Tab-separated table of C-alpha atoms in Angstrom:
chain	number	residue	atom	x	y	z
A	272	MET	CA	72.233	-52.386	-34.933
A	273	ASN	CA	70.111	-55.469	-34.117
A	274	ALA	CA	69.655	-58.110	-36.289
A	275	PHE	CA	69.524	-61.856	-36.750
A	276	LYS	CA	73.341	-63.726	-38.633
A	277	ARG	CA	73.242	-66.722	-39.116
A	278	SER	CA	77.123	-67.134	-38.726
A	279	GLY	CA	79.739	-68.481	-36.949
A	280	ARG	CA	79.902	-65.292	-35.610
A	281	VAL	CA	77.149	-63.160	-34.041
A	282	SER	CA	77.941	-59.270	-33.229
A	283	LEU	CA	75.225	-57.593	-31.408
A	284	HIS	CA	75.586	-54.425	-30.057
A	285	GLY	CA	79.633	-53.544	-31.483
A	286	ARG	CA	80.147	-57.055	-29.637
A	287	SER	CA	81.281	-60.419	-30.889
A	288	TYR	CA	79.991	-63.399	-29.770
A	289	ARG	CA	81.645	-67.056	-31.390
A	290	CYS	CA	78.778	-69.776	-31.779
A	291	ALA	CA	81.249	-72.818	-31.390
A	292	ASP	CA	78.814	-75.250	-32.957
A	293	THR	CA	78.482	-73.228	-36.436
A	294	GLU	CA	82.505	-73.857	-37.264
A	295	ALA	CA	82.670	-77.209	-35.157
A	296	GLU	CA	79.560	-79.350	-37.189
A	297	GLY	CA	78.332	-76.888	-39.944
A	298	ARG	CA	75.137	-75.950	-37.497
A	299	GLU	CA	74.244	-72.700	-37.985
A	300	ILE	CA	72.449	-71.172	-35.152
A	301	LEU	CA	69.845	-68.285	-35.081
A	302	VAL	CA	70.826	-65.927	-32.406
A	303	ALA	CA	67.634	-63.269	-32.146
A	304	GLY	CA	70.057	-59.341	-31.776
A	305	GLY	CA	69.424	-57.234	-28.619
A	306	SER	CA	71.021	-57.057	-24.894
A	307	GLY	CA	72.124	-60.734	-24.132
A	308	ARG	CA	70.438	-60.284	-20.767
A	309	ARG	CA	67.769	-59.460	-21.980
A	310	VAL	CA	67.216	-62.519	-24.079
A	311	ARG	CA	68.127	-64.472	-20.959
A	312	GLY	CA	66.168	-62.544	-18.723
A	313	ALA	CA	63.672	-63.255	-21.087
A	314	VAL	CA	64.136	-67.131	-21.752
A	315	LEU	CA	64.288	-67.676	-18.157
A	316	GLY	CA	61.054	-66.314	-17.857
A	317	VAL	CA	58.831	-67.846	-20.066
A	318	LEU	CA	60.864	-70.735	-18.426
A	319	THR	CA	59.645	-70.110	-15.767
A	320	VAL	CA	56.155	-69.373	-16.031
A	321	VAL	CA	55.542	-72.641	-18.595
A	322	LEU	CA	56.691	-74.903	-15.048
A	323	ALA	CA	54.709	-72.146	-12.783
A	324	ALA	CA	51.776	-73.290	-15.194
A	325	LEU	CA	53.246	-77.589	-15.327
A	326	THR	CA	53.603	-77.588	-11.618
A	327	ALA	CA	50.891	-75.729	-10.310
A	328	CYS	CA	48.352	-77.976	-8.929
A	329	ALA	CA	50.216	-80.985	-10.210
A	330	GLY	CA	52.384	-81.452	-7.014
A	331	PRO	CA	53.859	-86.229	-6.839
A	332	TYR	CA	51.302	-86.963	-4.768
A	333	GLN	CA	48.485	-84.958	-5.433
A	334	TYR	CA	46.343	-87.561	-7.759
A	335	ASP	CA	47.849	-90.616	-5.689
A	336	GLU	CA	46.919	-93.794	-6.958
A	337	GLY	CA	46.728	-95.841	-4.701
A	338	THR	CA	49.833	-98.869	-3.710
A	339	GLY	CA	49.131	-102.070	-6.226
A	340	LEU	CA	48.969	-104.366	-3.123
A	341	HIS	CA	46.112	-106.454	-3.555
A	342	ASP	CA	47.321	-109.087	-1.678
A	343	ALA	CA	45.702	-108.551	2.370
A	344	THR	CA	43.098	-110.051	3.775
A	345	ALA	CA	40.371	-108.060	6.149
A	346	ALA	CA	41.514	-111.098	9.536
A	347	GLU	CA	45.124	-109.789	8.388
A	348	VAL	CA	44.333	-105.996	8.974
A	349	ALA	CA	42.221	-106.409	12.177
A	350	GLY	CA	43.522	-105.758	15.041
A	351	GLY	CA	45.747	-102.441	17.032
A	352	TRP	CA	46.944	-100.097	14.796
A	353	GLU	CA	49.811	-97.217	16.373
A	354	ASN	CA	51.200	-93.640	15.782
A	355	VAL	CA	52.822	-91.237	17.464
A	356	GLU	CA	51.614	-89.395	20.079
A	357	GLY	CA	49.329	-91.576	21.766
A	358	THR	CA	47.134	-92.364	18.205
A	359	ARG	CA	45.118	-95.972	18.571
A	360	VAL	CA	43.182	-97.629	16.212
A	361	VAL	CA	41.340	-101.249	16.328
A	362	LEU	CA	40.111	-102.425	13.971
A	363	ARG	CA	38.063	-105.765	15.423
A	364	GLU	CA	37.444	-108.380	12.945
A	365	ASP	CA	32.990	-107.711	12.730
A	366	GLY	CA	33.736	-104.454	11.276
A	367	SER	CA	34.065	-102.410	14.444
A	368	ALA	CA	35.998	-100.268	15.283
A	369	LEU	CA	37.842	-97.681	18.526
A	370	LEU	CA	39.984	-94.674	17.233
A	371	GLU	CA	42.354	-93.046	20.015
A	372	LYS	CA	43.195	-89.561	18.971
A	373	LEU	CA	43.606	-89.737	15.089
A	374	ASP	CA	44.716	-86.757	13.300
A	375	GLY	CA	42.456	-85.676	10.602
A	376	GLN	CA	43.908	-86.352	6.709
A	377	ASP	CA	44.724	-84.415	3.904
A	378	PHE	CA	44.044	-81.135	4.953
A	379	ASP	CA	42.120	-81.015	7.990
A	380	PHE	CA	45.506	-82.343	9.475
A	381	ASP	CA	46.242	-78.174	9.606
A	382	ASP	CA	42.946	-77.667	12.079
A	383	GLY	CA	44.741	-79.617	14.721
A	384	TRP	CA	41.944	-81.902	16.536
A	385	ARG	CA	41.867	-84.726	17.165
A	386	LEU	CA	39.675	-87.814	17.743
A	387	SER	CA	38.398	-90.264	19.582
A	388	GLY	CA	35.179	-92.679	19.233
A	389	THR	CA	34.097	-95.345	17.912
A	390	GLY	CA	32.800	-96.411	13.924
A	391	THR	CA	33.215	-98.911	11.637
A	392	TRP	CA	35.900	-99.820	9.381
A	393	GLN	CA	36.149	-101.794	5.827
A	394	LEU	CA	38.965	-103.371	3.779
A	395	THR	CA	37.821	-101.868	-0.251
A	396	ASP	CA	40.088	-103.459	-3.405
A	397	ASP	CA	40.314	-101.062	-6.600
A	398	ASP	CA	42.452	-101.101	-9.348
A	399	GLY	CA	44.992	-98.808	-7.433
A	400	GLY	CA	44.889	-100.916	-4.411
A	401	GLN	CA	43.891	-101.817	-0.646
A	402	VAL	CA	42.337	-99.290	1.532
A	403	VAL	CA	40.190	-99.252	4.918
A	404	ARG	CA	37.989	-97.169	5.008
A	405	LEU	CA	37.014	-96.146	8.586
A	406	ALA	CA	34.482	-94.484	9.577
A	407	LEU	CA	34.087	-92.479	12.952
A	408	THR	CA	30.221	-92.377	14.131
A	409	THR	CA	30.526	-91.681	17.965
A	410	ARG	CA	32.641	-89.239	18.670
A	411	THR	CA	33.842	-89.163	22.260
A	412	ARG	CA	36.865	-86.881	22.717
A	413	VAL	CA	38.045	-84.572	21.606
A	414	GLU	CA	41.970	-83.220	21.460
A	415	ARG	CA	44.199	-81.158	20.101
A	416	ARG	CA	48.033	-81.572	18.799
A	417	PHE	CA	50.598	-79.944	20.451
A	418	PRO	CA	51.717	-77.268	19.234
A	419	ILE	CA	48.114	-75.818	18.624
A	420	PRO	CA	48.122	-74.928	14.886
A	421	VAL	CA	47.862	-71.505	13.976
A	422	ALA	CA	44.053	-71.381	13.348
A	423	GLY	CA	42.118	-68.674	11.652
A	424	PRO	CA	39.283	-67.016	13.866
A	425	SER	CA	37.339	-68.794	11.526
A	426	ALA	CA	38.811	-72.425	12.662
A	427	PRO	CA	35.775	-74.873	11.663
A	428	GLU	CA	34.438	-77.229	14.446
A	429	PRO	CA	36.148	-80.686	14.881
A	430	PRO	CA	34.005	-82.813	13.257
A	431	SER	CA	31.037	-85.201	15.007
A	432	ALA	CA	31.958	-88.369	12.633
A	433	TYR	CA	34.308	-88.374	9.421
A	434	SER	CA	35.755	-90.452	7.067
A	435	TRP	CA	39.261	-91.845	6.879
A	436	PHE	CA	41.149	-93.933	3.693
A	437	PHE	CA	44.076	-95.600	5.201
A	438	HIS	CA	45.850	-96.951	1.952
A	439	VAL	CA	47.326	-100.600	2.572
A	440	ASP	CA	51.316	-101.456	1.622
A	441	ARG	CA	53.785	-103.993	2.862
A	442	ASP	CA	57.140	-102.907	4.686
A	443	GLN	CA	60.182	-104.320	3.927
A	444	HIS	CA	59.399	-107.245	6.310
A	445	ASP	CA	56.406	-107.952	4.608
A	446	GLY	CA	54.000	-106.610	7.364
A	447	LEU	CA	51.500	-105.108	6.686
A	448	VAL	CA	51.433	-100.713	7.074
A	449	LEU	CA	48.493	-98.468	6.842
A	450	PHE	CA	49.162	-94.624	5.566
A	451	PHE	CA	47.436	-91.605	4.420
A	452	ARG	CA	48.773	-88.621	3.357
A	453	TYR	CA	48.407	-84.836	5.202
A	454	GLY	CA	48.477	-81.455	5.047
A	455	ASP	CA	49.931	-79.586	1.063
A	456	PRO	CA	49.294	-82.734	-1.354
A	457	ASP	CA	52.027	-81.290	-3.152
A	458	ILE	CA	54.413	-82.311	-0.053
A	459	GLY	CA	53.187	-85.102	0.796
A	460	ASN	CA	53.708	-85.890	4.035
A	461	MET	CA	52.364	-89.984	4.766
A	462	TYR	CA	50.716	-90.500	8.527
A	463	VAL	CA	51.836	-93.839	8.815
A	464	MET	CA	49.496	-96.289	11.300
A	465	THR	CA	52.141	-99.896	12.386
A	466	ARG	CA	50.991	-102.667	13.973
A	467	GLU	CA	50.794	-102.041	17.525
A	468	THR	CA	52.978	-103.669	20.183
A	469	GLY	CA	52.279	-107.127	20.753
A	470	SER	CA	49.378	-107.355	18.205
C-alpha cells in the first residue's frame, strides 16, 4: 500500500526507511509512497527540465555587456593590431582602416571566410564600456580559414561590406587589447587582437 507517512520511519512497498532528521532534531519529512527509483527519477526529470529551460538561451556570454573600460583614447587605440594566421588590422588616426584576413564575428565565424580591404573605424563609449566599431567598405580579397569549416550547400557568399564590434580592455600590463566573441555565444570564444609587434 502506498501512503504518505510522517514519522521517523517510512514504509514503502514493504521496505522500511529511516529518516534520520526526524529523530535527531524533531523534524518531520514528508515522503510520497511509491518506488524510490520512480521518486528519484521524477525529481531528476523535473530538475532536468527546469535547468534546460533556464540555460537554453542564456549562456554566460550571450548578453555580454562590455568590459567596463572608459579611459582609452582614440590616439591610444590607433595603430597596428594582429591575431593568428596573418590577421592584421591597422587603425589610422584619420579614422580609416586597413584589414587583412579578418574573420567574421559571432556565428559568421563558422562560415570560414576571411576578409581583406579598407574601411573606417570609430571608438565609442556606452554604459558597458568602450567599443571599436570597424567597418569594411571596400573588399579587396576573400580567403578561407584552414581547415575549411564544413559548410552546407546553402552557405552564404562572403559579404562585400561588413562591420565588427571590438570590445576594448586592458591586459595585466595595462596595455590595450581588442576582442570580439565568435561562434556559439554560450561557449564564450574570444577573438583577441593584440598590438602588432613594433607598434
